[in-house]
């Protein structure tokens, strides 16, 4: 792919990246690179440009469709962190694994459908070879700031 192909694909989909998330303490950061793998911290829906619900529980206040859009916003926030770290999203060789945490009621069972918002985004942007990944989608009794979804992940990247 030519440089900037992933961001061009984002624009073609009508999507944009937010500013990279700033973490409130010096003891953690948005991602850590170990060799050719970037470990991305948990990201919530930190995208001021998206019209999404930013607080609430799946199975109570939010529908699966709303949760899906929140998970997509989490994915875009992760991409903003990766771009800040790598300089170019085209350096992502593969989405290795995602962990999706869904703030939900005890009887809610559709966490995978919610986290598909991020998985589908990465698959569409990076294609079936680089975008297919391992994943876990789990329910949580609560998440920071009462956000509906938080996602972390690991990404294989090329050398500089």
Coordinates of N, CA and C in Angstrom, one line a residue:
X1 N 0.8 -1.2 0.0 CA 0.0 0.0 0.0 C 0.9 1.2 0.0
X2 N 0.5 2.3 -0.7 CA 1.3 3.5 -0.7 C 1.1 4.2 0.7
X3 N 2.1 5.0 1.1 CA 2.0 5.7 2.4 C 0.7 6.4 2.5
X4 N 0.1 6.3 3.7 CA -1.2 7.0 4.0 C -2.4 6.2 3.5
X5 N -2.2 5.0 3.0 CA -3.4 4.3 2.5 C -4.4 4.0 3.5
X6 N -4.0 3.7 4.7 CA -5.0 3.4 5.8 C -5.8 4.7 6.1
X7 N -5.1 5.8 6.3 CA -5.8 7.0 6.6 C -6.7 7.5 5.4
X8 N -6.3 7.2 4.2 CA -7.1 7.5 3.0 C -8.4 6.6 3.0
X9 N -8.2 5.3 3.4 CA -9.4 4.4 3.6 C -10.3 4.9 4.7
X10 N -9.8 5.4 5.8 CA -10.6 6.0 6.9 C -11.4 7.2 6.3
X11 N -10.8 8.1 5.6 CA -11.5 9.2 5.0 C -12.6 8.8 4.1
X12 N -12.3 7.8 3.3 CA -13.3 7.3 2.3 C -14.5 6.7 3.0
X13 N -14.3 6.2 4.2 CA -15.4 5.7 5.0 C -16.1 6.8 5.8
X14 N -15.6 8.0 5.7 CA -16.2 9.1 6.4 C -15.8 9.2 7.9
X15 N -14.7 8.5 8.2 CA -14.2 8.5 9.6 C -13.0 9.3 9.8
X16 N -12.8 9.8 11.0 CA -11.6 10.5 11.3 C -11.0 10.0 12.6
X17 N -9.8 10.4 12.9 CA -9.1 10.0 14.2 C -9.2 11.1 15.2
X18 N -9.4 10.8 16.4 CA -9.4 11.9 17.4 C -7.9 12.2 17.8
X19 N -7.7 13.2 18.6 CA -6.4 13.4 19.2 C -6.1 12.2 20.0
X20 N -4.8 11.8 20.1 CA -4.4 10.6 20.9 C -4.8 10.9 22.4
X21 N -5.3 9.8 23.0 CA -5.7 9.9 24.4 C -4.5 10.2 25.3
X22 N -4.7 11.1 26.2 CA -3.6 11.5 27.2 C -4.0 10.8 28.5
X23 N -3.0 10.1 29.0 CA -3.3 9.3 30.2 C -3.0 10.2 31.4
X24 N -3.8 10.1 32.5 CA -3.7 11.0 33.6 C -2.5 10.9 34.6
X25 N -1.7 9.9 34.4 CA -0.6 9.6 35.3 C 0.7 9.3 34.5
X26 N 1.8 9.7 35.1 CA 3.1 9.4 34.4 C 3.4 7.9 34.4
X27 N 2.7 7.1 35.2 CA 3.1 5.7 35.4 C 2.5 4.8 34.3
X28 N 1.8 5.4 33.3 CA 1.2 4.6 32.2 C 1.1 5.5 31.0
X29 N 1.0 4.8 29.8 CA 0.9 5.5 28.6 C 0.0 4.8 27.6
X30 N -0.2 5.4 26.5 CA -1.1 4.8 25.5 C -0.7 3.5 24.9
X31 N 0.6 3.3 24.8 CA 1.1 2.0 24.2 C 2.6 1.9 24.6
X32 N 3.0 0.6 24.5 CA 4.4 0.3 24.7 C 4.8 -0.7 23.6
X33 N 6.0 -0.4 23.0 CA 6.5 -1.2 21.9 C 7.6 -2.1 22.5
X34 N 7.4 -3.4 22.1 CA 8.4 -4.4 22.5 C 8.8 -5.1 21.2
X35 N 9.9 -4.9 20.6 CA 10.3 -5.4 19.3 C 9.3 -4.9 18.3
X36 N 8.7 -5.9 17.6 CA 7.8 -5.5 16.5 C 6.3 -5.6 16.9
X37 N 6.1 -5.6 18.2 CA 4.7 -5.6 18.7 C 4.4 -4.4 19.6
X38 N 3.3 -3.8 19.3 CA 2.9 -2.6 20.1 C 1.7 -3.1 21.0
X39 N 1.9 -2.9 22.3 CA 0.8 -3.3 23.2 C 0.1 -2.0 23.6
X40 N -1.2 -1.9 23.2 CA -2.0 -0.7 23.4 C -2.8 -0.8 24.6
X41 N -2.8 0.2 25.5 CA -3.6 0.3 26.7 C -5.0 0.3 26.4
X42 N -5.8 0.1 27.4 CA -7.3 0.1 27.2 C -7.7 1.5 26.8
X43 N -8.5 1.6 25.8 CA -9.0 2.9 25.2 C -10.6 2.8 25.3
X44 N -11.1 3.9 25.8 CA -12.6 4.1 25.7 C -13.0 4.9 24.5
X45 N -14.2 5.3 24.4 CA -14.7 6.1 23.3 C -14.3 7.5 23.3
X46 N -13.0 7.8 23.3 CA -12.5 9.2 23.3 C -12.5 9.8 22.0
X47 N -13.6 10.1 21.4 CA -13.7 10.7 20.1 C -14.8 11.8 20.1
X48 N -14.3 13.1 20.3 CA -15.3 14.1 20.4 C -16.1 14.3 19.1
X49 N -15.6 13.9 18.0 CA -16.3 14.1 16.7 C -17.4 13.1 16.4
X50 N -17.6 12.1 17.2 CA -18.6 11.1 17.0 C -19.8 11.3 17.9
X51 N -21.0 11.1 17.3 CA -22.2 11.2 18.0 C -22.6 9.8 18.6
X52 N -22.0 9.6 19.8 CA -22.2 8.3 20.5 C -22.6 8.5 21.9
X53 N -23.1 7.5 22.5 CA -23.4 7.5 24.0 C -22.1 7.2 24.7
X54 N -21.8 8.0 25.6 CA -20.4 7.9 26.3 C -20.5 7.3 27.7
X55 N -21.7 7.1 28.2 CA -21.9 6.5 29.5 C -23.1 5.5 29.5
X56 N -23.0 4.5 30.3 CA -24.1 3.6 30.5 C -23.8 2.1 30.3
X57 N -24.8 1.3 30.6 CA -24.6 -0.1 30.5 C -25.4 -0.7 29.3
X58 N -24.7 -1.7 28.7 CA -25.4 -2.5 27.7 C -26.4 -3.4 28.5
X59 N -27.6 -3.6 27.9 CA -28.6 -4.4 28.6 C -29.5 -3.6 29.5
X60 N -29.1 -2.3 29.7 CA -29.9 -1.4 30.5 C -30.2 -0.2 29.6
X61 N -29.3 0.8 29.6 CA -29.5 2.1 28.9 C -29.1 2.0 27.4
X62 N -28.3 1.1 27.0 CA -27.7 1.1 25.6 C -28.2 -0.2 24.9
X63 N -28.4 0.0 23.6 CA -28.7 -1.1 22.7 C -27.4 -1.7 22.2
X64 N -27.5 -2.9 21.6 CA -26.3 -3.5 21.0 C -25.8 -2.6 19.9
X65 N -26.6 -2.0 19.1 CA -26.2 -1.1 18.0 C -25.5 0.1 18.5
X66 N -25.9 0.7 19.6 CA -25.2 1.8 20.2 C -23.9 1.4 20.8
X67 N -23.8 0.2 21.4 CA -22.5 -0.4 21.9 C -21.6 -0.6 20.7
X68 N -22.1 -1.1 19.6 CA -21.2 -1.3 18.4 C -20.5 0.0 18.0
X69 N -21.3 1.1 18.0 CA -20.7 2.4 17.6 C -19.7 2.8 18.6
X70 N -20.0 2.6 19.9 CA -19.0 2.9 20.9 C -17.7 2.2 20.7
X71 N -17.8 0.9 20.4 CA -16.6 0.0 20.2 C -15.9 0.5 19.0
X72 N -16.6 1.0 18.0 CA -15.9 1.6 16.8 C -15.1 2.8 17.2
X73 N -15.7 3.6 18.0 CA -15.0 4.8 18.5 C -13.8 4.4 19.3
X74 N -13.8 3.4 20.1 CA -12.7 2.9 20.8 C -11.6 2.5 19.8
X75 N -12.0 1.8 18.8 CA -11.0 1.4 17.7 C -10.3 2.6 17.1
X76 N -11.1 3.7 16.8 CA -10.5 4.9 16.3 C -9.5 5.5 17.2
X77 N -9.9 5.5 18.5 CA -9.0 6.1 19.5 C -7.7 5.3 19.6
X78 N -7.8 3.9 19.5 CA -6.6 3.1 19.4 C -5.7 3.4 18.2
X79 N -6.4 3.6 17.1 CA -5.6 4.0 15.8 C -4.9 5.3 16.0
X80 N -5.5 6.3 16.7 CA -4.9 7.6 17.0 C -3.6 7.4 17.8
X81 N -3.7 6.5 18.8 CA -2.5 6.2 19.6 C -1.4 5.5 18.7
X82 N -1.8 4.6 17.9 CA -0.8 3.9 17.0 C -0.2 4.9 16.1
X83 N -1.0 5.8 15.5 CA -0.4 6.8 14.6 C 0.6 7.7 15.3
X84 N 0.3 8.1 16.5 CA 1.2 8.9 17.3 C 2.5 8.2 17.5
X85 N 2.4 6.9 17.8 CA 3.6 6.1 18.1 C 4.4 5.8 16.8
X86 N 3.7 5.4 15.7 CA 4.4 4.9 14.5 C 4.6 6.0 13.5
X87 N 3.8 7.1 13.5 CA 3.9 8.1 12.5 C 3.1 7.8 11.2
X88 N 2.8 6.5 11.0 CA 2.0 6.1 9.8 C 1.3 4.8 10.1
X89 N 0.0 4.8 10.0 CA -0.7 3.6 10.2 C -0.4 2.4 9.2
X90 N 0.2 2.8 8.1 CA 0.5 1.8 7.1 C 1.7 0.9 7.7
X91 N 2.3 1.2 8.8 CA 3.3 0.4 9.4 C 2.7 -0.7 10.2
X92 N 1.4 -0.8 10.4 CA 0.7 -1.9 11.1 C 0.7 -3.1 10.1
X93 N 1.4 -4.1 10.5 CA 1.5 -5.4 9.7 C 0.3 -6.3 10.0
X94 N -0.2 -6.2 11.2 CA -1.3 -7.0 11.6 C -1.9 -6.7 12.9
X95 N -3.2 -6.8 13.0 CA -3.9 -6.7 14.3 C -3.8 -8.1 14.9
X96 N -3.1 -8.2 16.0 CA -2.8 -9.5 16.6 C -4.0 -10.0 17.5
X97 N -4.4 -9.1 18.5 CA -5.4 -9.5 19.4 C -6.1 -8.3 20.0
X98 N -7.3 -8.4 20.3 CA -8.1 -7.4 21.0 C -8.7 -8.0 22.2
X99 N -8.8 -7.2 23.3 CA -9.6 -7.5 24.5 C -10.7 -6.4 24.6
X100 N -11.9 -6.8 24.4 CA -13.0 -5.9 24.5 C -13.8 -6.1 25.8
X101 N -13.9 -5.1 26.6 CA -14.6 -5.1 27.9 C -15.8 -4.3 27.8
X102 N -17.0 -4.9 28.1 CA -18.3 -4.3 27.9 C -18.9 -4.1 29.3
X103 N -19.3 -2.8 29.6 CA -20.0 -2.5 30.8 C -21.4 -2.9 30.6
X104 N -21.9 -4.0 31.4 CA -23.2 -4.5 31.1 C -23.9 -5.1 32.3
X105 N -25.1 -5.3 32.1 CA -25.9 -6.0 33.2 C -25.5 -7.5 33.3
X106 N -25.8 -8.1 34.4 CA -25.4 -9.5 34.6 C -26.0 -10.5 33.6
X107 N -27.2 -10.1 33.0 CA -27.8 -11.1 32.1 C -27.5 -10.8 30.6
X108 N -26.7 -9.7 30.4 CA -26.4 -9.4 29.0 C -25.4 -10.4 28.4
X109 N -25.6 -10.9 27.2 CA -24.8 -12.0 26.7 C -24.2 -11.6 25.3
X110 N -24.4 -10.4 24.8 CA -24.0 -10.1 23.4 C -22.8 -9.3 23.3
X111 N -21.8 -9.5 24.3 CA -20.6 -8.7 24.3 C -19.9 -8.9 22.9
X112 N -19.8 -10.1 22.3 CA -19.1 -10.2 21.0 C -19.7 -9.3 19.9
X113 N -21.0 -9.2 19.9 CA -21.7 -8.3 18.9 C -21.3 -6.8 19.1
X114 N -21.2 -6.4 20.4 CA -20.7 -5.1 20.7 C -19.3 -4.8 20.2
X115 N -18.4 -5.7 20.6 CA -17.0 -5.5 20.3 C -16.7 -5.7 18.8
X116 N -17.6 -6.3 18.1 CA -17.5 -6.3 16.6 C -17.4 -4.9 16.0
X117 N -17.8 -3.9 16.7 CA -17.6 -2.5 16.2 C -16.2 -2.2 15.9
X118 N -15.3 -2.6 16.8 CA -13.8 -2.4 16.6 C -13.3 -3.5 15.7
X119 N -13.7 -4.7 15.8 CA -13.1 -5.8 15.0 C -13.5 -5.5 13.5
X120 N -14.7 -5.2 13.3 CA -15.1 -4.9 11.9 C -14.4 -3.7 11.3
X121 N -14.1 -2.7 12.1 CA -13.4 -1.5 11.7 C -12.0 -1.9 11.2
X122 N -11.3 -2.7 12.1 CA -9.9 -3.1 11.8 C -9.9 -4.0 10.5
X123 N -10.8 -4.9 10.4 CA -10.9 -5.8 9.3 C -11.1 -5.1 8.0
X124 N -12.0 -4.1 8.1 CA -12.3 -3.3 6.9 C -11.1 -2.4 6.5
X125 N -10.4 -1.8 7.5 CA -9.3 -1.0 7.2 C -8.0 -1.7 6.7
X126 N -7.7 -2.8 7.4 CA -6.4 -3.5 7.1 C -6.6 -4.7 6.2
X127 N -7.9 -5.1 5.9 CA -8.1 -6.2 5.0 C -8.1 -7.6 5.8
X128 N -8.4 -8.7 5.0 CA -8.5 -10.0 5.7 C -7.2 -10.6 6.2
X129 N -6.1 -10.2 5.7 CA -4.8 -10.8 6.1 C -4.3 -10.0 7.3
X130 N -4.2 -8.7 7.3 CA -3.7 -7.9 8.4 C -4.7 -7.6 9.4
X131 N -6.0 -7.6 9.0 CA -7.1 -7.1 9.9 C -7.7 -8.2 10.8
X132 N -7.6 -9.5 10.4 CA -8.2 -10.6 11.1 C -7.3 -10.8 12.4
X133 N -8.0 -11.1 13.5 CA -7.3 -11.1 14.8 C -7.9 -12.1 15.8
X134 N -7.2 -12.4 16.8 CA -7.7 -13.1 18.0 C -8.4 -12.1 18.8
X135 N -9.4 -12.6 19.6 CA -10.1 -11.6 20.4 C -10.8 -12.2 21.6
X136 N -11.0 -11.4 22.6 CA -11.9 -11.8 23.7 C -12.9 -10.6 23.9
X137 N -14.1 -11.0 24.3 CA -15.1 -10.0 24.5 C -15.8 -10.4 25.8
X138 N -15.6 -9.6 26.9 CA -16.1 -10.0 28.2 C -17.0 -8.9 28.8
X139 N -17.9 -9.3 29.7 CA -18.7 -8.4 30.4 C -18.1 -7.9 31.7
X140 N -18.3 -6.7 32.1 CA -17.8 -6.1 33.3 C -19.0 -5.5 34.1
X141 N -18.8 -5.5 35.4 CA -19.8 -4.8 36.2 C -19.8 -3.3 36.1
X142 N -18.6 -2.8 35.8 CA -18.4 -1.4 35.7 C -17.1 -1.1 34.9
X143 N -17.0 0.1 34.3 CA -15.8 0.5 33.7 C -15.5 2.0 34.1
X144 N -14.3 2.4 33.9 CA -13.9 3.8 34.3 C -14.9 4.8 33.7
X145 N -15.3 5.9 34.4 CA -16.1 6.9 33.9 C -17.5 6.4 33.4
X146 N -17.9 5.2 33.8 CA -19.1 4.6 33.4 C -19.2 4.4 31.9
X147 N -18.0 4.4 31.2 CA -18.0 4.2 29.8 C -18.6 2.8 29.4
X148 N -19.3 2.7 28.3 CA -19.9 1.4 27.9 C -18.9 0.4 27.5
X149 N -17.8 0.8 26.9 CA -16.8 -0.2 26.3 C -15.4 0.3 26.5
X150 N -14.5 -0.6 26.7 CA -13.0 -0.3 26.7 C -12.3 -1.4 26.0
X151 N -11.4 -1.1 25.1 CA -10.7 -2.1 24.3 C -9.2 -1.8 24.4
X152 N -8.4 -2.9 24.5 CA -7.0 -2.9 24.4 C -6.6 -3.9 23.4
X153 N -5.3 -3.9 23.0 CA -4.9 -4.8 21.9 C -3.4 -4.8 21.7
X154 N -3.0 -5.8 20.8 CA -1.6 -5.9 20.4 C -1.6 -5.9 18.9
X155 N -0.6 -5.2 18.4 CA -0.4 -5.0 16.9 C 1.0 -5.3 16.5
X156 N 1.1 -6.0 15.4 CA 2.5 -6.3 14.9 C 2.8 -5.1 13.9
X157 N 4.0 -4.5 14.1 CA 4.3 -3.4 13.3 C 5.7 -3.6 12.6
X158 N 5.9 -2.9 11.5 CA 7.2 -2.9 10.8 C 8.2 -2.1 11.5
X159 N 9.5 -2.4 11.2 CA 10.6 -1.6 11.7 C 10.6 -0.2 11.0
X160 N 11.3 0.7 11.6 CA 11.3 2.1 11.0 C 12.0 2.1 9.6

